[in-house]
mmCIF file of C-alpha atoms and ligand atoms in Angstrom:
data_model
loop_
_atom_site.group_PDB
_atom_site.id
_atom_site.type_symbol
_atom_site.label_atom_id
_atom_site.label_comp_id
_atom_site.label_asym_id
_atom_site.label_seq_id
_atom_site.Cartn_x
_atom_site.Cartn_y
_atom_site.Cartn_z
ATOM 1 C CA MET V 1 12.308 11.095 -13.172
ATOM 2 C CA SER V 2 9.317 13.297 -13.614
ATOM 3 C CA GLU V 3 6.584 12.839 -11.064
ATOM 4 C CA LYS V 4 3.808 10.563 -12.144
ATOM 5 C CA ARG V 5 0.252 11.192 -11.119
ATOM 6 C CA SER V 6 -0.705 7.588 -11.471
ATOM 7 C CA ASN V 7 0.885 4.338 -12.490
ATOM 8 C CA PHE V 8 -2.258 2.364 -13.052
ATOM 9 C CA PRO V 9 -2.008 0.891 -16.525
ATOM 10 C CA LEU V 10 -5.701 1.570 -16.862
ATOM 11 C CA PRO V 11 -6.535 4.979 -15.368
ATOM 12 C CA LEU V 12 -9.459 4.548 -13.043
ATOM 13 C CA SER V 13 -11.021 7.679 -14.499
ATOM 14 C CA SER V 14 -11.296 5.838 -17.790
ATOM 15 C CA VAL V 15 -13.110 3.041 -16.045
ATOM 16 C CA THR V 16 -15.483 5.392 -14.314
ATOM 17 C CA GLY V 17 -15.931 7.323 -17.565
ATOM 18 C CA GLY V 18 -16.809 4.063 -19.243
ATOM 19 C CA THR V 19 -14.971 4.813 -22.472
ATOM 20 C CA THR V 20 -11.923 2.594 -22.498
ATOM 21 C CA ARG V 21 -12.603 -0.887 -21.287
ATOM 22 C CA LYS V 22 -15.334 -3.220 -22.330
ATOM 23 C CA PRO V 23 -16.043 -5.697 -19.577
ATOM 24 C CA ALA V 24 -15.499 -9.331 -20.402
ATOM 25 C CA ALA V 25 -18.650 -11.432 -20.458
ATOM 26 C CA PRO V 26 -20.390 -11.980 -18.136
ATOM 27 C CA ALA V 27 -21.203 -8.380 -17.219
ATOM 28 C CA PRO V 28 -19.145 -6.775 -14.414
ATOM 29 C CA VAL V 29 -20.065 -7.535 -10.863
ATOM 30 C CA ALA V 30 -22.438 -4.837 -9.708
ATOM 31 C CA THR V 31 -21.757 -5.245 -6.014
ATOM 32 C CA PRO V 32 -18.609 -3.996 -4.287
ATOM 33 C CA GLN V 33 -15.538 -6.179 -4.561
ATOM 34 C CA THR V 34 -14.867 -7.040 -0.983
ATOM 35 C CA ALA V 35 -12.004 -8.605 0.826
ATOM 36 C CA THR V 36 -14.147 -11.581 1.741
ATOM 37 C CA GLN V 37 -15.408 -12.127 -1.771
ATOM 38 C CA ASN V 38 -11.931 -11.735 -3.112
ATOM 39 C CA ALA V 39 -10.486 -14.177 -0.625
ATOM 40 C CA ARG V 40 -13.128 -16.681 -1.644
ATOM 41 C CA SER V 41 -12.567 -16.222 -5.359
ATOM 42 C CA ASN V 42 -8.829 -16.459 -4.867
ATOM 43 C CA GLN V 43 -8.790 -19.819 -3.177
ATOM 44 C CA ALA V 44 -7.554 -21.502 -6.327
ATOM 45 C CA GLY V 45 -5.272 -18.551 -7.118
ATOM 46 C CA PRO V 46 -1.764 -18.636 -8.552
ATOM 47 C CA ALA V 47 1.490 -19.044 -6.656
ATOM 48 C CA PRO V 48 2.896 -16.052 -4.721
ATOM 49 C CA GLY V 49 4.328 -13.257 -6.844
ATOM 50 C CA ALA V 50 7.973 -13.288 -7.837
ATOM 51 C CA ALA V 51 10.223 -10.453 -6.863
ATOM 52 C CA LYS V 52 10.918 -8.680 -10.168
ATOM 53 C CA PRO V 53 8.296 -6.526 -11.886
ATOM 54 C CA GLN V 54 7.622 -7.579 -15.440
ATOM 55 C CA ALA V 55 5.968 -5.724 -18.256
ATOM 56 C CA GLY V 56 2.238 -6.369 -18.325
ATOM 57 C CA ALA V 57 0.034 -7.345 -15.440
ATOM 58 C CA GLN V 58 -2.179 -10.386 -15.100
ATOM 59 C CA PRO V 59 -5.478 -9.889 -16.898
ATOM 60 C CA PRO V 60 -8.378 -9.592 -14.461
ATOM 61 C CA GLN V 61 -10.724 -12.528 -14.258
ATOM 62 C CA PRO V 62 -14.357 -11.855 -15.135
ATOM 63 C CA GLN V 63 -15.592 -12.041 -11.555
ATOM 64 C CA GLN V 64 -12.882 -9.565 -10.551
ATOM 65 C CA THR V 65 -13.752 -6.885 -13.091
ATOM 66 C CA LEU V 66 -14.102 -3.469 -11.509
ATOM 67 C CA ALA V 67 -17.694 -2.375 -11.411
ATOM 68 C CA ARG V 68 -18.027 1.052 -12.976
ATOM 69 C CA SER V 69 -21.172 1.881 -11.054
ATOM 70 C CA ASP V 70 -19.348 0.986 -7.878
ATOM 71 C CA LEU V 71 -16.405 3.241 -8.690
ATOM 72 C CA MET V 72 -18.663 6.122 -9.647
ATOM 73 C CA ALA V 73 -20.636 5.739 -6.454
ATOM 74 C CA THR V 74 -17.461 6.084 -4.412
ATOM 75 C CA GLU V 75 -15.957 8.996 -6.319
ATOM 76 C CA ALA V 76 -17.473 11.637 -4.033
ATOM 77 C CA PRO V 77 -16.495 9.882 -0.764
ATOM 78 C CA ARG V 78 -12.974 9.351 -2.095
ATOM 79 C CA ARG V 79 -12.657 13.017 -2.929
ATOM 80 C CA ALA V 80 -14.047 13.987 0.463
ATOM 81 C CA MET V 81 -11.587 11.662 2.173
ATOM 82 C CA ALA V 82 -8.628 13.225 0.353
ATOM 83 C CA ALA V 83 -9.906 16.721 1.181
ATOM 84 C CA ARG V 84 -10.182 15.774 4.849
ATOM 85 C CA VAL V 85 -6.656 14.367 4.880
ATOM 86 C CA ALA V 86 -5.451 17.620 3.286
ATOM 87 C CA ARG V 87 -7.149 19.572 6.087
ATOM 88 C CA GLN V 88 -5.368 17.318 8.583
ATOM 89 C CA GLY V 89 -2.089 18.626 7.178
ATOM 90 C CA VAL V 90 -0.982 16.418 4.292
ATOM 91 C CA LYS V 91 0.126 18.802 1.548
ATOM 92 C CA ASP V 92 1.771 16.729 -1.157
ATOM 93 C CA PRO V 93 -0.569 16.957 -4.173
ATOM 94 C CA GLN V 94 0.638 13.689 -5.682
ATOM 95 C CA VAL V 95 -0.147 11.840 -2.450
ATOM 96 C CA LEU V 96 -3.591 13.432 -2.252
ATOM 97 C CA VAL V 97 -4.362 12.456 -5.851
ATOM 98 C CA ALA V 98 -3.227 8.904 -5.089
ATOM 99 C CA LEU V 99 -5.550 8.789 -2.093
ATOM 100 C CA GLU V 100 -8.404 10.009 -4.218
ATOM 101 C CA THR V 101 -7.626 7.433 -6.908
ATOM 102 C CA VAL V 102 -7.410 4.161 -4.989
ATOM 103 C CA PRO V 103 -10.838 2.676 -4.181
ATOM 104 C CA ARG V 104 -10.371 1.833 -0.499
ATOM 105 C CA HIS V 105 -13.681 -0.018 -0.300
ATOM 106 C CA LEU V 106 -12.191 -2.779 -2.480
ATOM 107 C CA PHE V 107 -9.854 -3.628 0.389
ATOM 108 C CA ILE V 108 -12.499 -3.870 3.085
ATOM 109 C CA GLU V 109 -15.030 -6.518 4.011
ATOM 110 C CA GLU V 110 -18.512 -5.825 2.767
ATOM 111 C CA ALA V 111 -19.923 -5.612 6.290
ATOM 112 C CA LEU V 112 -17.597 -2.677 6.987
ATOM 113 C CA SER V 113 -17.760 -0.979 3.606
ATOM 114 C CA ALA V 114 -19.910 1.874 4.912
ATOM 115 C CA GLN V 115 -16.805 2.980 6.804
ATOM 116 C CA ALA V 116 -14.415 2.562 3.879
ATOM 117 C CA TYR V 117 -13.866 6.302 3.467
ATOM 118 C CA ALA V 118 -13.944 7.274 7.126
ATOM 119 C CA ASP V 119 -10.600 8.103 8.706
ATOM 120 C CA VAL V 120 -10.393 4.910 10.697
ATOM 121 C CA SER V 121 -8.372 1.744 10.696
ATOM 122 C CA LEU V 122 -10.543 -1.347 10.221
ATOM 123 C CA PRO V 123 -10.057 -5.065 10.862
ATOM 124 C CA ILE V 124 -8.923 -7.215 7.923
ATOM 125 C CA GLY V 125 -8.721 -10.540 9.776
ATOM 126 C CA HIS V 126 -5.843 -12.348 11.517
ATOM 127 C CA ASN V 127 -5.809 -9.590 14.175
ATOM 128 C CA GLN V 128 -4.538 -7.081 11.622
ATOM 129 C CA THR V 129 -5.961 -3.808 10.340
ATOM 130 C CA ILE V 130 -6.065 -1.614 7.276
ATOM 131 C CA SER V 131 -4.347 1.639 8.239
ATOM 132 C CA GLN V 132 -6.166 4.956 8.548
ATOM 133 C CA PRO V 133 -6.112 6.943 5.290
ATOM 134 C CA TYR V 134 -4.483 9.878 7.091
ATOM 135 C CA ILE V 135 -1.522 7.855 8.330
ATOM 136 C CA VAL V 136 -1.068 6.162 4.936
ATOM 137 C CA ALA V 137 -0.897 9.580 3.273
ATOM 138 C CA ARG V 138 1.288 11.091 5.983
ATOM 139 C CA MET V 139 3.856 8.303 5.855
ATOM 140 C CA ILE V 140 4.109 8.474 2.075
ATOM 141 C CA GLU V 141 4.458 12.243 2.256
ATOM 142 C CA LEU V 142 7.273 11.836 4.788
ATOM 143 C CA LEU V 143 8.934 9.291 2.548
ATOM 144 C CA LYS V 144 8.856 11.638 -0.443
ATOM 145 C CA GLY V 145 9.905 14.688 1.534
ATOM 146 C CA SER V 146 12.949 16.114 -0.160
ATOM 147 C CA GLY V 147 11.609 15.668 -3.663
ATOM 148 C CA ARG V 148 14.115 12.900 -4.357
ATOM 149 C CA PRO V 149 12.334 10.659 -6.886
ATOM 150 C CA LEU V 150 10.974 7.434 -5.470
ATOM 151 C CA GLU V 151 12.235 4.884 -7.928
ATOM 152 C CA ARG V 152 12.165 1.706 -5.867
ATOM 153 C CA VAL V 153 10.159 1.469 -2.680
ATOM 154 C CA LEU V 154 9.688 -1.331 -0.168
ATOM 155 C CA GLU V 155 6.696 -1.710 2.136
ATOM 156 C CA ILE V 156 6.813 -4.056 5.122
ATOM 157 C CA GLY V 157 3.344 -5.315 6.026
ATOM 158 C CA THR V 158 1.121 -5.552 2.947
ATOM 159 C CA GLY V 159 -1.980 -6.457 4.952
ATOM 160 C CA CYS V 160 -4.902 -6.094 2.552
ATOM 161 C CA GLY V 161 -2.778 -4.202 0.009
ATOM 162 C CA TYR V 162 -4.263 -0.716 0.299
ATOM 163 C CA GLN V 163 -1.138 1.261 1.135
ATOM 164 C CA ALA V 164 0.797 -0.670 -1.496
ATOM 165 C CA ALA V 165 -1.715 0.504 -4.115
ATOM 166 C CA VAL V 166 -1.372 4.116 -2.952
ATOM 167 C CA LEU V 167 2.418 3.820 -3.008
ATOM 168 C CA ALA V 168 2.277 2.449 -6.549
ATOM 169 C CA CYS V 169 0.726 5.758 -7.644
ATOM 170 C CA VAL V 170 3.731 7.748 -6.429
ATOM 171 C CA ALA V 171 6.726 5.441 -6.931
ATOM 172 C CA LYS V 172 8.112 3.787 -10.015
ATOM 173 C CA GLU V 173 8.461 0.285 -8.530
ATOM 174 C CA VAL V 174 6.877 -0.949 -5.332
ATOM 175 C CA TYR V 175 7.625 -4.161 -3.454
ATOM 176 C CA SER V 176 5.519 -5.166 -0.498
ATOM 177 C CA ILE V 177 6.137 -8.030 1.929
ATOM 178 C CA GLU V 178 3.588 -9.741 4.158
ATOM 179 C CA ARG V 179 4.365 -12.443 6.724
ATOM 180 C CA ILE V 180 0.826 -13.901 7.079
ATOM 181 C CA LYS V 181 0.103 -16.130 4.081
ATOM 182 C CA PRO V 182 -3.705 -15.662 3.943
ATOM 183 C CA LEU V 183 -3.234 -11.873 4.035
ATOM 184 C CA HIS V 184 -0.659 -12.051 1.254
ATOM 185 C CA GLU V 185 -3.239 -14.006 -0.770
ATOM 186 C CA LEU V 186 -5.986 -11.563 0.156
ATOM 187 C CA ALA V 187 -3.881 -8.606 -0.997
ATOM 188 C CA LYS V 188 -3.197 -10.323 -4.302
ATOM 189 C CA ALA V 189 -6.904 -10.887 -4.817
ATOM 190 C CA ASN V 190 -7.804 -7.336 -3.813
ATOM 191 C CA LEU V 191 -5.187 -5.831 -6.111
ATOM 192 C CA ARG V 192 -5.742 -8.007 -9.151
ATOM 193 C CA PRO V 193 -8.693 -6.034 -10.594
ATOM 194 C CA LEU V 194 -6.677 -2.813 -10.312
ATOM 195 C CA ARG V 195 -3.973 -4.255 -12.587
ATOM 196 C CA ILE V 196 -1.111 -2.289 -11.072
ATOM 197 C CA ALA V 197 1.886 -3.225 -13.185
ATOM 198 C CA ASN V 198 4.557 -1.631 -10.975
ATOM 199 C CA LEU V 199 3.675 -3.464 -7.753
ATOM 200 C CA ARG V 200 5.063 -6.812 -6.628
ATOM 201 C CA LEU V 201 3.892 -8.670 -3.547
ATOM 202 C CA GLN V 202 6.142 -10.995 -1.637
ATOM 203 C CA TYR V 203 5.323 -13.505 1.088
ATOM 204 C CA GLY V 204 8.030 -13.548 3.757
ATOM 205 C CA ASP V 205 9.542 -11.894 6.807
ATOM 206 C CA GLY V 206 9.822 -8.211 6.012
ATOM 207 C CA MET V 207 12.310 -7.706 8.843
ATOM 208 C CA LEU V 208 14.850 -9.250 6.502
ATOM 209 C CA GLY V 209 13.921 -6.871 3.686
ATOM 210 C CA LEU V 210 14.450 -7.923 0.082
ATOM 211 C CA PRO V 211 18.230 -8.012 -0.369
ATOM 212 C CA GLN V 212 17.902 -9.359 -3.916
ATOM 213 C CA VAL V 213 16.124 -6.146 -4.979
ATOM 214 C CA ALA V 214 17.871 -3.583 -2.715
ATOM 215 C CA PRO V 215 18.900 -0.797 -2.535
ATOM 216 C CA PHE V 216 15.605 1.042 -2.060
ATOM 217 C CA ASP V 217 14.943 4.767 -2.394
ATOM 218 C CA GLY V 218 12.292 4.496 0.271
ATOM 219 C CA ILE V 219 11.117 1.960 2.865
ATOM 220 C CA ILE V 220 7.829 2.117 4.780
ATOM 221 C CA LEU V 221 6.934 -0.115 7.711
ATOM 222 C CA ALA V 222 3.245 -0.634 8.378
ATOM 223 C CA ALA V 223 3.883 -2.410 11.692
ATOM 224 C CA ALA V 224 5.686 -1.162 14.804
ATOM 225 C CA GLY V 225 8.899 -2.626 16.217
ATOM 226 C CA LEU V 226 10.921 -1.525 19.210
ATOM 227 C CA ASP V 227 13.540 -0.457 16.725
ATOM 228 C CA VAL V 228 14.113 -0.571 12.988
ATOM 229 C CA PRO V 229 15.664 -3.840 11.801
ATOM 230 C CA ARG V 230 19.308 -3.458 10.812
ATOM 231 C CA ALA V 231 18.752 -5.332 7.520
ATOM 232 C CA LEU V 232 16.337 -2.615 6.400
ATOM 233 C CA LEU V 233 18.796 0.168 7.234
ATOM 234 C CA GLU V 234 21.419 -1.632 5.158
ATOM 235 C CA GLN V 235 19.032 -1.924 2.208
ATOM 236 C CA MET V 236 18.496 1.835 1.935
ATOM 237 C CA ALA V 237 20.235 3.671 -0.909
ATOM 238 C CA ILE V 238 22.384 6.582 0.236
ATOM 239 C CA GLY V 239 20.048 9.563 0.501
ATOM 240 C CA ALA V 240 17.007 7.270 0.875
ATOM 241 C CA ARG V 241 14.417 7.547 3.614
ATOM 242 C CA LEU V 242 12.693 5.025 5.810
ATOM 243 C CA VAL V 243 9.474 5.800 7.683
ATOM 244 C CA ALA V 244 8.380 3.499 10.488
ATOM 245 C CA PRO V 245 6.247 3.432 13.616
ATOM 246 C CA VAL V 246 8.535 2.658 16.544
ATOM 247 C CA GLY V 247 7.526 1.660 20.065
ATOM 248 C CA ALA V 248 5.189 -0.682 21.909
ATOM 249 C CA GLN V 249 2.289 0.860 23.866
ATOM 250 C CA VAL V 250 3.520 4.325 23.002
ATOM 251 C CA GLN V 251 4.611 4.643 19.399
ATOM 252 C CA HIS V 252 5.993 7.453 17.276
ATOM 253 C CA LEU V 253 6.668 7.763 13.594
ATOM 254 C CA GLN V 254 10.363 7.761 12.971
ATOM 255 C CA ARG V 255 11.978 8.987 9.775
ATOM 256 C CA ILE V 256 15.471 7.779 9.056
ATOM 257 C CA THR V 257 17.677 9.142 6.283
ATOM 258 C CA ARG V 258 20.786 7.327 5.119
ATOM 259 C CA THR V 259 23.416 10.012 4.799
ATOM 260 C CA GLY V 260 26.449 7.844 4.048
ATOM 261 C CA LYS V 261 27.701 4.285 3.805
ATOM 262 C CA SER V 262 27.640 3.905 7.576
ATOM 263 C CA GLU V 263 25.657 6.983 8.587
ATOM 264 C CA TRP V 264 21.983 7.464 9.238
ATOM 265 C CA THR V 265 20.075 10.348 10.811
ATOM 266 C CA SER V 266 16.789 9.955 12.584
ATOM 267 C CA GLU V 267 13.816 12.213 13.375
ATOM 268 C CA THR V 268 11.055 11.305 15.812
ATOM 269 C CA LEU V 269 7.707 12.692 14.699
ATOM 270 C CA GLU V 270 4.068 12.382 15.687
ATOM 271 C CA SER V 271 2.558 9.628 17.808
ATOM 272 C CA CYS V 272 0.742 6.786 16.085
ATOM 273 C CA HIS V 273 -0.745 3.371 16.714
ATOM 274 C CA PHE V 274 0.177 0.316 14.645
ATOM 275 C CA VAL V 275 -0.007 -3.457 14.979
ATOM 276 C CA PRO V 276 3.294 -5.044 16.073
ATOM 277 C CA LEU V 277 6.099 -5.973 13.719
ATOM 278 C CA ARG V 278 6.751 -9.683 14.220
ATOM 279 C CA PRO V 279 9.599 -11.894 13.065
ATOM 280 C CA GLY V 280 9.198 -14.989 10.886
ATOM 281 C CA ILE V 281 6.267 -16.093 8.780
ATOM 282 C CA ALA V 282 2.805 -17.375 9.641
HETATM 283 N N1 SAH I 301 -0.267 -1.830 4.748
HETATM 284 C C1 SAH I 301 -1.552 -2.161 5.329
HETATM 285 C C2 SAH I 301 -1.490 -2.237 6.823
HETATM 286 C C3 SAH I 301 -1.356 -3.637 7.234
HETATM 287 S S1 SAH I 301 -1.277 -3.886 8.977
HETATM 288 C C4 SAH I 301 -2.606 -1.201 4.828
HETATM 289 O O1 SAH I 301 -2.569 -0.870 3.671
HETATM 290 O O2 SAH I 301 -3.495 -0.815 5.534
HETATM 291 C C5 SAH I 301 0.392 -4.399 9.153
HETATM 292 C C6 SAH I 301 0.756 -5.702 8.514
HETATM 293 O O3 SAH I 301 2.113 -5.938 8.823
HETATM 294 C C7 SAH I 301 0.001 -6.924 9.009
HETATM 295 O O4 SAH I 301 -0.643 -7.539 7.954
HETATM 296 C C8 SAH I 301 1.097 -7.824 9.591
HETATM 297 O O5 SAH I 301 0.885 -9.196 9.371
HETATM 298 C C9 SAH I 301 2.310 -7.329 8.840
HETATM 299 N N2 SAH I 301 3.604 -7.639 9.444
HETATM 300 C C10 SAH I 301 3.989 -7.598 10.738
HETATM 301 N N3 SAH I 301 5.277 -7.978 10.860
HETATM 302 C C11 SAH I 301 5.727 -8.267 9.602
HETATM 303 C C12 SAH I 301 6.957 -8.734 9.052
HETATM 304 N N4 SAH I 301 8.010 -9.007 9.826
HETATM 305 N N5 SAH I 301 7.036 -8.919 7.725
HETATM 306 C C13 SAH I 301 5.992 -8.680 6.917
HETATM 307 N N6 SAH I 301 4.788 -8.254 7.357
HETATM 308 C C14 SAH I 301 4.661 -8.044 8.692
#
């Protein structure tokens, strides 16, 4: 597979350029789409997403139309954020473009939106956080690593959906599981206006993986366990990679490569700080 720069069915540049899409009446919302607004507008939303990607994404609802002015206003901070992450050591150009493309402020509560492009994790409710842009980029870079194409990728811990959107720019199919129902709903609402056709969200216990879709070419955990669940190791394709924070108070990124039917190798990398991986659903 050739590397894609973006999988958005509607390139965001065309939205910011204002040439491709006419907003549905009424006119697009001029204020930032925020997690809170989205959660509110999603209260009567559809049932949780099914597992298989299908051609064509749900059309955005009028109140969820991306505001062009809003996207343009955040173009410079997005570029600056990607440049900063590059200075911090992330080199993969596709990952940096993805970081520059996804409007992170859409995933953050309005009260915190001034910090949307700072390199910080921020609260998203339910004692969970949106990950730092640097760590999102770093983990995806580690997942890509060898240049093996990322056809099918699984993320454990959707949260507000930000990392899933970034992943969808670099992988052909992305599946993301969240165990907290209101966060799963929030991610759906946040992602809907972006119309990402190659991303499927699943409500459930990510420690069990998604056996009906496996094997995966890459698996990313956005929450830290004391070790990596066996089910996830079993759902890796041979040659695939898994990147996960491992530990409790002290955590490190771990990268696991499946080298054979019953063989895996593991590298322990930099320290990190993630919310805990928990079993079951909430
Ligand atoms: N990916 C997010 C980060 C979310 S924080 C981002 O883009 O910033 C980690 C998330 O992992 C939390 O929402 C938490 O509820 C979820 N989580 C923890 N254990 C889980 C499990 N077993 N299955 C699925 N999600 C889990």
